[in-house]
């Protein structure tokens, strides 16, 4: 079990912003790439954004590119996702996920319990 606890979800109007946080513990945080993944009602998991262990390389899904920003603070063992210009289609449960190495954005066998983001007027 890898403790990953997400914070910061909520209800926001279209065009609004949220900041999600993920507190990690029980492992050397900087040694692992991390991702944010989401699951909308009735849909599968979608990897939204990823960041390598040092924070020097990032990935964004086309659906969020230019609107979301991933970052990490290795001193605080915390992963962040800034969500701007939110759209109703961003409504989903958002999970932070741990990869197997510091540079791999492939498999993510561990994820937290999630935080709900709802975009609605």
PDB file of C-alpha atoms in Angstrom:
ATOM      1  CA  UNK A   1       0.000   0.000   0.000  1.00  0.00           C
ATOM      2  CA  UNK A   2       1.310   3.430  -0.975  1.00  0.00           C
ATOM      3  CA  UNK A   3      -0.377   6.271   0.889  1.00  0.00           C
ATOM      4  CA  UNK A   4      -1.445   8.943  -1.572  1.00  0.00           C
ATOM      5  CA  UNK A   5      -4.038  11.419  -0.348  1.00  0.00           C
ATOM      6  CA  UNK A   6      -5.662  13.916  -2.680  1.00  0.00           C
ATOM      7  CA  UNK A   7      -7.114  17.292  -1.677  1.00  0.00           C
ATOM      8  CA  UNK A   8      -8.716  20.292  -3.319  1.00  0.00           C
ATOM      9  CA  UNK A   9     -11.640  19.052  -5.358  1.00  0.00           C
ATOM     10  CA  UNK A  10     -14.994  20.753  -5.355  1.00  0.00           C
ATOM     11  CA  UNK A  11     -17.762  22.399  -7.349  1.00  0.00           C
ATOM     12  CA  UNK A  12     -16.710  25.170  -9.699  1.00  0.00           C
ATOM     13  CA  UNK A  13     -18.382  27.109 -12.491  1.00  0.00           C
ATOM     14  CA  UNK A  14     -17.247  26.750 -16.096  1.00  0.00           C
ATOM     15  CA  UNK A  15     -14.198  28.914 -16.670  1.00  0.00           C
ATOM     16  CA  UNK A  16     -13.170  28.644 -13.048  1.00  0.00           C
ATOM     17  CA  UNK A  17     -10.041  27.263 -11.425  1.00  0.00           C
ATOM     18  CA  UNK A  18      -9.049  24.715  -8.808  1.00  0.00           C
ATOM     19  CA  UNK A  19      -5.787  23.507  -7.351  1.00  0.00           C
ATOM     20  CA  UNK A  20      -5.474  19.829  -6.490  1.00  0.00           C
ATOM     21  CA  UNK A  21      -2.826  18.524  -4.111  1.00  0.00           C
ATOM     22  CA  UNK A  22      -1.604  15.008  -3.407  1.00  0.00           C
ATOM     23  CA  UNK A  23       0.301  14.252  -0.225  1.00  0.00           C
ATOM     24  CA  UNK A  24       2.590  11.241  -0.521  1.00  0.00           C
ATOM     25  CA  UNK A  25       4.206   9.216   2.229  1.00  0.00           C
ATOM     26  CA  UNK A  26       5.949   5.908   2.776  1.00  0.00           C
ATOM     27  CA  UNK A  27       8.389   6.166  -0.111  1.00  0.00           C
ATOM     28  CA  UNK A  28      11.120   8.435  -1.480  1.00  0.00           C
ATOM     29  CA  UNK A  29       8.895  10.787  -3.423  1.00  0.00           C
ATOM     30  CA  UNK A  30      11.580  12.259  -5.702  1.00  0.00           C
ATOM     31  CA  UNK A  31      12.481   8.779  -6.991  1.00  0.00           C
ATOM     32  CA  UNK A  32       9.187   8.319  -8.798  1.00  0.00           C
ATOM     33  CA  UNK A  33       7.330   9.877 -11.663  1.00  0.00           C
ATOM     34  CA  UNK A  34       3.780  10.825 -10.756  1.00  0.00           C
ATOM     35  CA  UNK A  35       0.586  11.396 -12.681  1.00  0.00           C
ATOM     36  CA  UNK A  36      -2.888  12.748 -12.308  1.00  0.00           C
ATOM     37  CA  UNK A  37      -5.522  10.484 -13.791  1.00  0.00           C
ATOM     38  CA  UNK A  38      -9.266  11.012 -13.895  1.00  0.00           C
ATOM     39  CA  UNK A  39     -12.409   8.997 -14.348  1.00  0.00           C
ATOM     40  CA  UNK A  40     -15.636  10.579 -15.494  1.00  0.00           C
ATOM     41  CA  UNK A  41     -18.965   8.879 -14.774  1.00  0.00           C
ATOM     42  CA  UNK A  42     -19.395   5.870 -17.030  1.00  0.00           C
ATOM     43  CA  UNK A  43     -15.950   6.242 -18.590  1.00  0.00           C
ATOM     44  CA  UNK A  44     -12.532   4.662 -18.160  1.00  0.00           C
ATOM     45  CA  UNK A  45      -9.429   6.105 -16.577  1.00  0.00           C
ATOM     46  CA  UNK A  46      -7.709   8.897 -18.494  1.00  0.00           C
ATOM     47  CA  UNK A  47      -4.149   9.973 -17.754  1.00  0.00           C
ATOM     48  CA  UNK A  48      -4.366  13.751 -17.619  1.00  0.00           C
ATOM     49  CA  UNK A  49      -0.827  14.807 -16.795  1.00  0.00           C
ATOM     50  CA  UNK A  50       2.493  13.354 -15.676  1.00  0.00           C
ATOM     51  CA  UNK A  51       5.758  14.645 -14.251  1.00  0.00           C
ATOM     52  CA  UNK A  52       9.103  12.939 -13.788  1.00  0.00           C
ATOM     53  CA  UNK A  53      10.857  12.596 -10.472  1.00  0.00           C
ATOM     54  CA  UNK A  54      12.937  15.755 -10.777  1.00  0.00           C
ATOM     55  CA  UNK A  55      10.047  17.795 -12.166  1.00  0.00           C
ATOM     56  CA  UNK A  56      11.909  18.546 -15.376  1.00  0.00           C
ATOM     57  CA  UNK A  57       9.684  16.640 -17.818  1.00  0.00           C
ATOM     58  CA  UNK A  58       5.915  16.854 -18.090  1.00  0.00           C
ATOM     59  CA  UNK A  59       3.141  15.358 -20.186  1.00  0.00           C
ATOM     60  CA  UNK A  60      -0.368  16.622 -20.816  1.00  0.00           C
ATOM     61  CA  UNK A  61      -3.296  14.990 -22.538  1.00  0.00           C
ATOM     62  CA  UNK A  62      -4.530  16.971 -25.522  1.00  0.00           C
ATOM     63  CA  UNK A  63      -7.830  17.515 -23.727  1.00  0.00           C
ATOM     64  CA  UNK A  64      -6.165  19.607 -20.988  1.00  0.00           C
ATOM     65  CA  UNK A  65      -3.089  21.041 -22.707  1.00  0.00           C
ATOM     66  CA  UNK A  66      -2.815  24.774 -22.084  1.00  0.00           C
ATOM     67  CA  UNK A  67      -5.356  24.689 -19.250  1.00  0.00           C
ATOM     68  CA  UNK A  68      -3.838  22.405 -16.594  1.00  0.00           C
ATOM     69  CA  UNK A  69      -0.384  22.646 -15.007  1.00  0.00           C
ATOM     70  CA  UNK A  70       1.309  19.845 -13.095  1.00  0.00           C
ATOM     71  CA  UNK A  71       4.064  20.483 -10.564  1.00  0.00           C
ATOM     72  CA  UNK A  72       5.693  18.854  -7.584  1.00  0.00           C
ATOM     73  CA  UNK A  73       7.515  19.894  -4.432  1.00  0.00           C
ATOM     74  CA  UNK A  74       9.868  17.060  -3.534  1.00  0.00           C
ATOM     75  CA  UNK A  75      10.823  18.712  -0.236  1.00  0.00           C
ATOM     76  CA  UNK A  76       7.169  18.539   0.807  1.00  0.00           C
ATOM     77  CA  UNK A  77       6.388  15.162  -0.834  1.00  0.00           C
ATOM     78  CA  UNK A  78       3.493  16.834  -2.621  1.00  0.00           C
ATOM     79  CA  UNK A  79       2.138  16.721  -6.158  1.00  0.00           C
ATOM     80  CA  UNK A  80      -0.050  19.503  -7.546  1.00  0.00           C
ATOM     81  CA  UNK A  81      -2.406  20.055 -10.452  1.00  0.00           C
ATOM     82  CA  UNK A  82      -3.562  23.562 -11.300  1.00  0.00           C
ATOM     83  CA  UNK A  83      -6.819  23.417 -13.246  1.00  0.00           C
ATOM     84  CA  UNK A  84      -7.759  26.587 -15.140  1.00  0.00           C
ATOM     85  CA  UNK A  85     -10.463  27.405 -17.690  1.00  0.00           C
ATOM     86  CA  UNK A  86     -12.461  24.442 -16.463  1.00  0.00           C
ATOM     87  CA  UNK A  87     -15.119  22.913 -18.692  1.00  0.00           C
ATOM     88  CA  UNK A  88     -18.092  20.690 -17.799  1.00  0.00           C
ATOM     89  CA  UNK A  89     -16.303  17.800 -19.512  1.00  0.00           C
ATOM     90  CA  UNK A  90     -13.541  18.065 -16.888  1.00  0.00           C
ATOM     91  CA  UNK A  91     -16.016  16.735 -14.315  1.00  0.00           C
ATOM     92  CA  UNK A  92     -14.500  13.547 -12.901  1.00  0.00           C
ATOM     93  CA  UNK A  93     -12.866  11.902  -9.930  1.00  0.00           C
ATOM     94  CA  UNK A  94      -9.212  12.905  -9.984  1.00  0.00           C
ATOM     95  CA  UNK A  95      -6.553  10.555  -8.638  1.00  0.00           C
ATOM     96  CA  UNK A  96      -2.848  10.968  -8.147  1.00  0.00           C
ATOM     97  CA  UNK A  97      -0.862   7.951  -9.226  1.00  0.00           C
ATOM     98  CA  UNK A  98       2.664   6.674  -8.661  1.00  0.00           C
ATOM     99  CA  UNK A  99       4.717   5.179 -11.481  1.00  0.00           C
ATOM    100  CA  UNK A 100       7.394   2.538 -11.177  1.00  0.00           C
ATOM    101  CA  UNK A 101      10.478   4.665 -11.860  1.00  0.00           C
ATOM    102  CA  UNK A 102      11.535   8.305 -11.853  1.00  0.00           C
ATOM    103  CA  UNK A 103      11.274   8.663 -15.637  1.00  0.00           C
ATOM    104  CA  UNK A 104       8.601   6.178 -16.747  1.00  0.00           C
ATOM    105  CA  UNK A 105       5.109   7.478 -17.537  1.00  0.00           C
ATOM    106  CA  UNK A 106       3.772   4.009 -18.295  1.00  0.00           C
ATOM    107  CA  UNK A 107       2.201   1.754 -15.738  1.00  0.00           C
ATOM    108  CA  UNK A 108       0.878   3.323 -12.549  1.00  0.00           C
ATOM    109  CA  UNK A 109       0.011   0.516 -10.159  1.00  0.00           C
ATOM    110  CA  UNK A 110      -0.703   2.781  -7.205  1.00  0.00           C
ATOM    111  CA  UNK A 111      -3.213   5.574  -6.833  1.00  0.00           C
ATOM    112  CA  UNK A 112      -5.050   7.363  -4.066  1.00  0.00           C
ATOM    113  CA  UNK A 113      -8.708   7.505  -3.158  1.00  0.00           C
ATOM    114  CA  UNK A 114      -9.392  10.493  -5.358  1.00  0.00           C
ATOM    115  CA  UNK A 115     -10.963  13.935  -5.093  1.00  0.00           C
ATOM    116  CA  UNK A 116     -14.111  14.906  -6.981  1.00  0.00           C
ATOM    117  CA  UNK A 117     -14.100  17.826  -9.392  1.00  0.00           C
ATOM    118  CA  UNK A 118     -17.489  19.004 -10.653  1.00  0.00           C
ATOM    119  CA  UNK A 119     -17.759  21.771 -13.226  1.00  0.00           C
ATOM    120  CA  UNK A 120     -21.281  23.105 -13.480  1.00  0.00           C
ATOM    121  CA  UNK A 121     -23.183  26.354 -13.554  1.00  0.00           C
TER     122      UNK A 121
END
